[in-house]
PDB file of C-alpha atoms in Angstrom:
ATOM      1  CA  UNK Q 237      95.906 176.536 103.014  1.00  0.00           C
ATOM      2  CA  UNK Q 238      97.801 175.462 106.145  1.00  0.00           C
ATOM      3  CA  UNK Q 239      95.961 173.045 108.341  1.00  0.00           C
ATOM      4  CA  UNK Q 240      96.132 171.381 111.705  1.00  0.00           C
ATOM      5  CA  UNK Q 241      96.883 167.710 111.406  1.00  0.00           C
ATOM      6  CA  UNK Q 242      96.112 165.029 113.964  1.00  0.00           C
ATOM      7  CA  UNK Q 243      97.270 161.462 114.300  1.00  0.00           C
ATOM      8  CA  UNK Q 244      96.038 158.803 114.556  1.00  0.00           C
ATOM      9  CA  UNK Q 245      92.583 159.330 113.167  1.00  0.00           C
ATOM     10  CA  UNK Q 246      91.225 156.420 115.267  1.00  0.00           C
ATOM     11  CA  UNK Q 247      92.813 155.041 118.454  1.00  0.00           C
ATOM     12  CA  UNK Q 248      91.479 151.935 120.260  1.00  0.00           C
ATOM     13  CA  UNK Q 249      92.809 151.331 123.747  1.00  0.00           C
ATOM     14  CA  UNK Q 250      92.061 149.052 126.710  1.00  0.00           C
ATOM     15  CA  UNK Q 251      90.728 150.723 129.837  1.00  0.00           C
ATOM     16  CA  UNK Q 252      93.523 151.621 132.144  1.00  0.00           C
ATOM     17  CA  UNK Q 253      96.129 152.051 129.439  1.00  0.00           C
ATOM     18  CA  UNK Q 254      97.942 155.217 128.632  1.00  0.00           C
ATOM     19  CA  UNK Q 255      97.218 156.968 125.333  1.00  0.00           C
ATOM     20  CA  UNK Q 256      98.984 159.832 123.477  1.00  0.00           C
ATOM     21  CA  UNK Q 257      97.207 161.877 120.873  1.00  0.00           C
ATOM     22  CA  UNK Q 258      99.276 163.840 118.511  1.00  0.00           C
ATOM     23  CA  UNK Q 259      98.825 167.146 116.790  1.00  0.00           C
ATOM     24  CA  UNK Q 260     100.857 169.302 114.386  1.00  0.00           C
ATOM     25  CA  UNK Q 261      99.536 172.874 114.697  1.00  0.00           C
ATOM     26  CA  UNK Q 262      99.755 175.530 111.977  1.00  0.00           C
ATOM     27  CA  UNK Q 263     103.431 176.540 111.783  1.00  0.00           C
ATOM     28  CA  UNK Q 264     103.204 180.254 112.638  1.00  0.00           C
ATOM     29  CA  UNK Q 265     100.539 179.759 115.389  1.00  0.00           C
ATOM     30  CA  UNK Q 266     101.576 180.372 119.064  1.00  0.00           C
ATOM     31  CA  UNK Q 267      98.453 179.078 121.009  1.00  0.00           C
ATOM     32  CA  UNK Q 268      97.388 175.526 121.081  1.00  0.00           C
ATOM     33  CA  UNK Q 269      94.247 173.843 122.456  1.00  0.00           C
ATOM     34  CA  UNK Q 270      92.642 170.533 123.003  1.00  0.00           C
ATOM     35  CA  UNK Q 271      88.868 170.027 122.964  1.00  0.00           C
ATOM     36  CA  UNK Q 272      86.832 166.839 123.130  1.00  0.00           C
ATOM     37  CA  UNK Q 273      83.374 165.930 121.708  1.00  0.00           C
ATOM     38  CA  UNK Q 274      81.546 163.003 123.134  1.00  0.00           C
ATOM     39  CA  UNK Q 275      79.360 161.354 120.521  1.00  0.00           C
ATOM     40  CA  UNK Q 276      76.218 163.550 119.824  1.00  0.00           C
ATOM     41  CA  UNK Q 277      77.276 166.199 122.373  1.00  0.00           C
ATOM     42  CA  UNK Q 278      78.795 169.597 122.118  1.00  0.00           C
ATOM     43  CA  UNK Q 279      82.572 170.411 121.760  1.00  0.00           C
ATOM     44  CA  UNK Q 280      84.155 170.978 125.193  1.00  0.00           C
ATOM     45  CA  UNK Q 281      87.317 172.828 126.008  1.00  0.00           C
ATOM     46  CA  UNK Q 282      90.014 170.928 127.808  1.00  0.00           C
ATOM     47  CA  UNK Q 283      93.198 172.978 127.886  1.00  0.00           C
ATOM     48  CA  UNK Q 284      95.125 175.829 126.199  1.00  0.00           C
ATOM     49  CA  UNK Q 285      98.908 176.019 125.938  1.00  0.00           C
ATOM     50  CA  UNK Q 286     101.195 178.905 125.267  1.00  0.00           C
ATOM     51  CA  UNK Q 287     104.928 179.513 125.642  1.00  0.00           C
ATOM     52  CA  UNK Q 288     105.528 175.875 126.735  1.00  0.00           C
ATOM     53  CA  UNK Q 289     103.022 175.979 129.616  1.00  0.00           C
ATOM     54  CA  UNK Q 290      99.321 175.546 130.307  1.00  0.00           C
ATOM     55  CA  UNK Q 291      97.519 178.898 129.884  1.00  0.00           C
ATOM     56  CA  UNK Q 292      94.064 177.732 130.926  1.00  0.00           C
ATOM     57  CA  UNK Q 293      92.265 174.476 131.717  1.00  0.00           C
ATOM     58  CA  UNK Q 294      88.801 173.313 132.274  1.00  0.00           C
ATOM     59  CA  UNK Q 295      87.426 171.151 135.162  1.00  0.00           C
ATOM     60  CA  UNK Q 296      87.488 168.208 132.738  1.00  0.00           C
ATOM     61  CA  UNK Q 297      91.293 168.461 132.539  1.00  0.00           C
ATOM     62  CA  UNK Q 298      92.231 166.591 135.748  1.00  0.00           C
ATOM     63  CA  UNK Q 299      95.368 164.919 136.844  1.00  0.00           C
ATOM     64  CA  UNK Q 300      95.014 162.070 134.359  1.00  0.00           C
ATOM     65  CA  UNK Q 301      95.589 164.475 131.450  1.00  0.00           C
ATOM     66  CA  UNK Q 302      98.815 166.166 130.466  1.00  0.00           C
ATOM     67  CA  UNK Q 303      99.940 168.175 127.490  1.00  0.00           C
ATOM     68  CA  UNK Q 304     103.374 168.686 125.993  1.00  0.00           C
ATOM     69  CA  UNK Q 305     105.153 170.374 123.098  1.00  0.00           C
ATOM     70  CA  UNK Q 306     108.019 167.900 122.772  1.00  0.00           C
ATOM     71  CA  UNK Q 307     109.600 169.624 119.819  1.00  0.00           C
ATOM     72  CA  UNK Q 308     109.010 172.617 117.574  1.00  0.00           C
ATOM     73  CA  UNK Q 309     106.170 171.126 115.636  1.00  0.00           C
ATOM     74  CA  UNK Q 310     104.197 168.577 117.657  1.00  0.00           C
ATOM     75  CA  UNK Q 311     101.679 169.143 120.503  1.00  0.00           C
ATOM     76  CA  UNK Q 312     100.502 166.080 122.450  1.00  0.00           C
ATOM     77  CA  UNK Q 313      97.707 165.175 124.783  1.00  0.00           C
ATOM     78  CA  UNK Q 314      98.443 162.266 127.141  1.00  0.00           C
ATOM     79  CA  UNK Q 315      95.746 160.424 129.078  1.00  0.00           C
ATOM     80  CA  UNK Q 316      97.492 158.399 131.735  1.00  0.00           C
ATOM     81  CA  UNK Q 317      94.892 155.726 132.803  1.00  0.00           C
ATOM     82  CA  UNK Q 318      91.994 155.731 130.373  1.00  0.00           C
ATOM     83  CA  UNK Q 319      88.461 155.188 131.482  1.00  0.00           C
ATOM     84  CA  UNK Q 320      85.451 154.197 129.418  1.00  0.00           C
ATOM     85  CA  UNK Q 321      84.085 157.789 129.651  1.00  0.00           C
ATOM     86  CA  UNK Q 322      87.255 159.028 127.867  1.00  0.00           C
ATOM     87  CA  UNK Q 323      85.777 157.629 124.667  1.00  0.00           C
ATOM     88  CA  UNK Q 324      85.235 160.737 122.449  1.00  0.00           C
ATOM     89  CA  UNK Q 325      86.578 162.654 119.528  1.00  0.00           C
ATOM     90  CA  UNK Q 326      89.576 164.777 120.574  1.00  0.00           C
ATOM     91  CA  UNK Q 327      90.221 167.898 118.545  1.00  0.00           C
ATOM     92  CA  UNK Q 328      93.396 169.942 118.504  1.00  0.00           C
ATOM     93  CA  UNK Q 329      93.253 173.613 117.497  1.00  0.00           C
ATOM     94  CA  UNK Q 330      95.696 176.426 117.156  1.00  0.00           C
ATOM     95  CA  UNK Q 331      95.600 180.217 116.832  1.00  0.00           C
ATOM     96  CA  UNK Q 332      97.929 183.050 116.186  1.00  0.00           C
ATOM     97  CA  UNK Q 333      96.888 185.034 119.188  1.00  0.00           C
ATOM     98  CA  UNK Q 334      95.007 184.417 122.421  1.00  0.00           C
ATOM     99  CA  UNK Q 335      91.762 185.588 120.940  1.00  0.00           C
ATOM    100  CA  UNK Q 336      90.808 185.134 117.359  1.00  0.00           C
ATOM    101  CA  UNK Q 337      90.235 182.378 114.911  1.00  0.00           C
ATOM    102  CA  UNK Q 338      91.056 178.979 116.206  1.00  0.00           C
ATOM    103  CA  UNK Q 339      91.704 176.426 113.496  1.00  0.00           C
ATOM    104  CA  UNK Q 340      90.688 172.793 114.203  1.00  0.00           C
ATOM    105  CA  UNK Q 341      92.068 169.505 113.034  1.00  0.00           C
ATOM    106  CA  UNK Q 342      89.842 166.683 111.991  1.00  0.00           C
ATOM    107  CA  UNK Q 343      90.213 165.009 115.229  1.00  0.00           C
ATOM    108  CA  UNK Q 344      91.169 161.604 116.773  1.00  0.00           C
ATOM    109  CA  UNK Q 345      88.339 159.200 117.575  1.00  0.00           C
ATOM    110  CA  UNK Q 346      89.377 157.561 120.906  1.00  0.00           C
ATOM    111  CA  UNK Q 347      87.599 154.374 121.761  1.00  0.00           C
ATOM    112  CA  UNK Q 348      88.166 152.785 125.207  1.00  0.00           C
ATOM    113  CA  UNK Q 349      87.343 149.121 125.530  1.00  0.00           C
TER     114      UNK Q 349
ATOM    115  CA  UNK C 214      77.060 181.404 133.608  1.00  0.00           C
ATOM    116  CA  UNK C 215      79.473 179.874 131.177  1.00  0.00           C
ATOM    117  CA  UNK C 216      76.866 178.308 129.000  1.00  0.00           C
ATOM    118  CA  UNK C 217      75.931 179.200 125.473  1.00  0.00           C
ATOM    119  CA  UNK C 218      72.433 178.026 124.635  1.00  0.00           C
ATOM    120  CA  UNK C 219      71.720 177.247 120.903  1.00  0.00           C
ATOM    121  CA  UNK C 220      68.498 176.678 119.131  1.00  0.00           C
ATOM    122  CA  UNK C 221      66.988 174.954 117.327  1.00  0.00           C
ATOM    123  CA  UNK C 222      68.568 171.544 117.736  1.00  0.00           C
ATOM    124  CA  UNK C 223      67.693 170.649 114.135  1.00  0.00           C
ATOM    125  CA  UNK C 224      66.437 172.640 111.153  1.00  0.00           C
ATOM    126  CA  UNK C 225      65.115 171.776 107.710  1.00  0.00           C
ATOM    127  CA  UNK C 226      65.110 174.499 105.118  1.00  0.00           C
ATOM    128  CA  UNK C 227      64.182 174.443 101.434  1.00  0.00           C
ATOM    129  CA  UNK C 228      66.885 175.235  98.866  1.00  0.00           C
ATOM    130  CA  UNK C 229      67.031 178.982  98.338  1.00  0.00           C
ATOM    131  CA  UNK C 230      65.497 179.753 101.683  1.00  0.00           C
ATOM    132  CA  UNK C 231      66.977 181.524 104.801  1.00  0.00           C
ATOM    133  CA  UNK C 232      68.420 179.412 107.580  1.00  0.00           C
ATOM    134  CA  UNK C 233      68.431 181.057 110.996  1.00  0.00           C
ATOM    135  CA  UNK C 234      70.216 179.703 114.109  1.00  0.00           C
ATOM    136  CA  UNK C 235      70.067 181.512 117.449  1.00  0.00           C
ATOM    137  CA  UNK C 236      72.390 181.617 120.438  1.00  0.00           C
ATOM    138  CA  UNK C 237      72.217 183.231 123.822  1.00  0.00           C
ATOM    139  CA  UNK C 238      74.855 183.699 126.470  1.00  0.00           C
ATOM    140  CA  UNK C 239      74.999 184.748 130.077  1.00  0.00           C
ATOM    141  CA  UNK C 240      78.676 185.620 130.685  1.00  0.00           C
ATOM    142  CA  UNK C 241      78.947 189.390 130.083  1.00  0.00           C
ATOM    143  CA  UNK C 242      82.727 189.003 129.809  1.00  0.00           C
ATOM    144  CA  UNK C 243      82.393 187.189 126.535  1.00  0.00           C
ATOM    145  CA  UNK C 244      83.634 189.412 123.733  1.00  0.00           C
ATOM    146  CA  UNK C 245      84.376 187.111 120.788  1.00  0.00           C
ATOM    147  CA  UNK C 246      81.602 185.122 119.056  1.00  0.00           C
ATOM    148  CA  UNK C 247      82.549 182.647 116.233  1.00  0.00           C
ATOM    149  CA  UNK C 248      80.338 180.274 114.295  1.00  0.00           C
ATOM    150  CA  UNK C 249      81.717 176.929 113.212  1.00  0.00           C
ATOM    151  CA  UNK C 250      80.473 174.528 110.560  1.00  0.00           C
ATOM    152  CA  UNK C 251      81.115 170.827 110.903  1.00  0.00           C
ATOM    153  CA  UNK C 252      80.630 168.061 108.348  1.00  0.00           C
ATOM    154  CA  UNK C 253      80.607 164.365 109.456  1.00  0.00           C
ATOM    155  CA  UNK C 254      84.095 163.059 110.207  1.00  0.00           C
ATOM    156  CA  UNK C 255      85.643 166.523 110.062  1.00  0.00           C
ATOM    157  CA  UNK C 256      86.695 169.072 112.670  1.00  0.00           C
ATOM    158  CA  UNK C 257      84.748 172.295 113.139  1.00  0.00           C
ATOM    159  CA  UNK C 258      85.711 174.935 110.507  1.00  0.00           C
ATOM    160  CA  UNK C 259      85.370 178.587 111.297  1.00  0.00           C
ATOM    161  CA  UNK C 260      82.651 180.349 109.256  1.00  0.00           C
ATOM    162  CA  UNK C 261      82.426 183.810 110.530  1.00  0.00           C
ATOM    163  CA  UNK C 262      83.019 185.618 113.866  1.00  0.00           C
ATOM    164  CA  UNK C 263      81.870 188.886 115.512  1.00  0.00           C
ATOM    165  CA  UNK C 264      82.972 191.111 118.372  1.00  0.00           C
ATOM    166  CA  UNK C 265      80.358 193.129 120.298  1.00  0.00           C
ATOM    167  CA  UNK C 266      81.425 196.518 118.975  1.00  0.00           C
ATOM    168  CA  UNK C 267      79.277 195.851 115.874  1.00  0.00           C
ATOM    169  CA  UNK C 268      75.721 194.619 115.564  1.00  0.00           C
ATOM    170  CA  UNK C 269      76.091 192.771 112.213  1.00  0.00           C
ATOM    171  CA  UNK C 270      78.782 191.179 110.144  1.00  0.00           C
ATOM    172  CA  UNK C 271      78.281 189.819 106.694  1.00  0.00           C
ATOM    173  CA  UNK C 272      80.570 187.517 104.682  1.00  0.00           C
ATOM    174  CA  UNK C 273      79.070 186.272 101.464  1.00  0.00           C
ATOM    175  CA  UNK C 274      75.781 184.408 102.183  1.00  0.00           C
ATOM    176  CA  UNK C 275      76.499 184.261 105.941  1.00  0.00           C
ATOM    177  CA  UNK C 276      75.530 187.017 108.309  1.00  0.00           C
ATOM    178  CA  UNK C 277      75.835 187.286 112.094  1.00  0.00           C
ATOM    179  CA  UNK C 278      73.477 189.522 113.980  1.00  0.00           C
ATOM    180  CA  UNK C 279      74.541 190.560 117.472  1.00  0.00           C
ATOM    181  CA  UNK C 280      72.313 192.049 120.208  1.00  0.00           C
ATOM    182  CA  UNK C 281      74.503 193.018 123.153  1.00  0.00           C
ATOM    183  CA  UNK C 282      71.697 194.079 125.411  1.00  0.00           C
ATOM    184  CA  UNK C 283      69.827 190.844 124.997  1.00  0.00           C
ATOM    185  CA  UNK C 284      72.971 188.777 125.084  1.00  0.00           C
ATOM    186  CA  UNK C 285      71.961 187.025 121.855  1.00  0.00           C
ATOM    187  CA  UNK C 286      73.518 186.439 118.564  1.00  0.00           C
ATOM    188  CA  UNK C 287      72.372 184.612 115.374  1.00  0.00           C
ATOM    189  CA  UNK C 288      73.590 183.195 112.196  1.00  0.00           C
ATOM    190  CA  UNK C 289      71.670 183.761 108.952  1.00  0.00           C
ATOM    191  CA  UNK C 290      72.472 181.812 105.889  1.00  0.00           C
ATOM    192  CA  UNK C 291      70.891 183.404 102.839  1.00  0.00           C
ATOM    193  CA  UNK C 292      70.062 181.433  99.673  1.00  0.00           C
ATOM    194  CA  UNK C 293      70.617 178.120 101.529  1.00  0.00           C
ATOM    195  CA  UNK C 294      72.243 175.346  99.402  1.00  0.00           C
ATOM    196  CA  UNK C 295      72.283 171.541  99.839  1.00  0.00           C
ATOM    197  CA  UNK C 296      76.084 171.932 100.382  1.00  0.00           C
ATOM    198  CA  UNK C 297      75.280 173.987 103.508  1.00  0.00           C
ATOM    199  CA  UNK C 298      73.829 170.854 105.155  1.00  0.00           C
ATOM    200  CA  UNK C 299      75.997 170.410 108.174  1.00  0.00           C
ATOM    201  CA  UNK C 300      76.069 170.877 111.972  1.00  0.00           C
ATOM    202  CA  UNK C 301      76.570 174.474 113.043  1.00  0.00           C
ATOM    203  CA  UNK C 302      78.030 175.511 116.405  1.00  0.00           C
ATOM    204  CA  UNK C 303      78.026 178.958 117.963  1.00  0.00           C
ATOM    205  CA  UNK C 304      80.755 179.715 120.441  1.00  0.00           C
ATOM    206  CA  UNK C 305      81.980 182.412 122.764  1.00  0.00           C
ATOM    207  CA  UNK C 306      85.071 183.401 124.762  1.00  0.00           C
ATOM    208  CA  UNK C 307      86.510 186.326 126.569  1.00  0.00           C
ATOM    209  CA  UNK C 308      89.781 187.921 125.672  1.00  0.00           C
ATOM    210  CA  UNK C 309      90.785 188.819 129.175  1.00  0.00           C
ATOM    211  CA  UNK C 310      93.860 187.045 130.768  1.00  0.00           C
ATOM    212  CA  UNK C 311      95.147 183.975 129.043  1.00  0.00           C
ATOM    213  CA  UNK C 312      94.058 181.823 126.111  1.00  0.00           C
ATOM    214  CA  UNK C 313      90.591 180.978 127.217  1.00  0.00           C
ATOM    215  CA  UNK C 314      88.941 178.100 125.340  1.00  0.00           C
ATOM    216  CA  UNK C 315      85.815 178.489 123.345  1.00  0.00           C
ATOM    217  CA  UNK C 316      82.493 177.682 125.078  1.00  0.00           C
ATOM    218  CA  UNK C 317      80.353 175.977 122.433  1.00  0.00           C
ATOM    219  CA  UNK C 318      76.624 175.722 122.036  1.00  0.00           C
ATOM    220  CA  UNK C 319      75.136 172.244 121.538  1.00  0.00           C
ATOM    221  CA  UNK C 320      74.974 172.602 117.837  1.00  0.00           C
ATOM    222  CA  UNK C 321      72.223 172.708 115.197  1.00  0.00           C
ATOM    223  CA  UNK C 322      71.862 170.005 112.603  1.00  0.00           C
ATOM    224  CA  UNK C 323      70.877 171.813 109.397  1.00  0.00           C
ATOM    225  CA  UNK C 324      69.390 170.007 106.410  1.00  0.00           C
ATOM    226  CA  UNK C 325      68.763 171.893 103.172  1.00  0.00           C
ATOM    227  CA  UNK C 326      66.284 170.055 101.042  1.00  0.00           C
ATOM    228  CA  UNK C 327      66.781 170.325  97.223  1.00  0.00           C
TER     229      UNK C 327
END
């Protein structure tokens, strides 16, 4: 069964550094999403992406965040200047349509020191 | 108004019993309600989903009951098995205008005792 893959599984970064999280969505999916889950808390929506532009974003997704689809397969989340509170699991998801099943990857654990 | 409230926070059920997890929402624009199962170290995996035009949907041992007037929906796991031990999240979104993200509940940590 096709799946969403995320790399790396764990990223450790110094505060203030830039970090890029990578995702390969399911190949025939057109909508892409990033979510985060702070340890012990609920999953929170960050941003959705369709047709090479942001479709929706939450209040969490401020100017330090950006997303990109640099080629036909990858979807990336960049955090420009990381803060301690950015430490979380970051999940990528994809879906065929704008409403319907979203399929999640296994996440990248981001640890900011 | 965007919140989805989920209860209980944790639940222990004997093997073979029925596990019931409840969620309530406020945003009347929500029209898609999925349930996700998450094992430690893994991403959420879609279990079952419902739209408000039906009051119940069943897939195997998993059933969603939906009460539109009360703005509540619940997950029932029949004949609960130790392998069902996981964290369960309800979620909701609306289909109007753009790819809105899912709004998740806080999760229920389910333990099925053998």
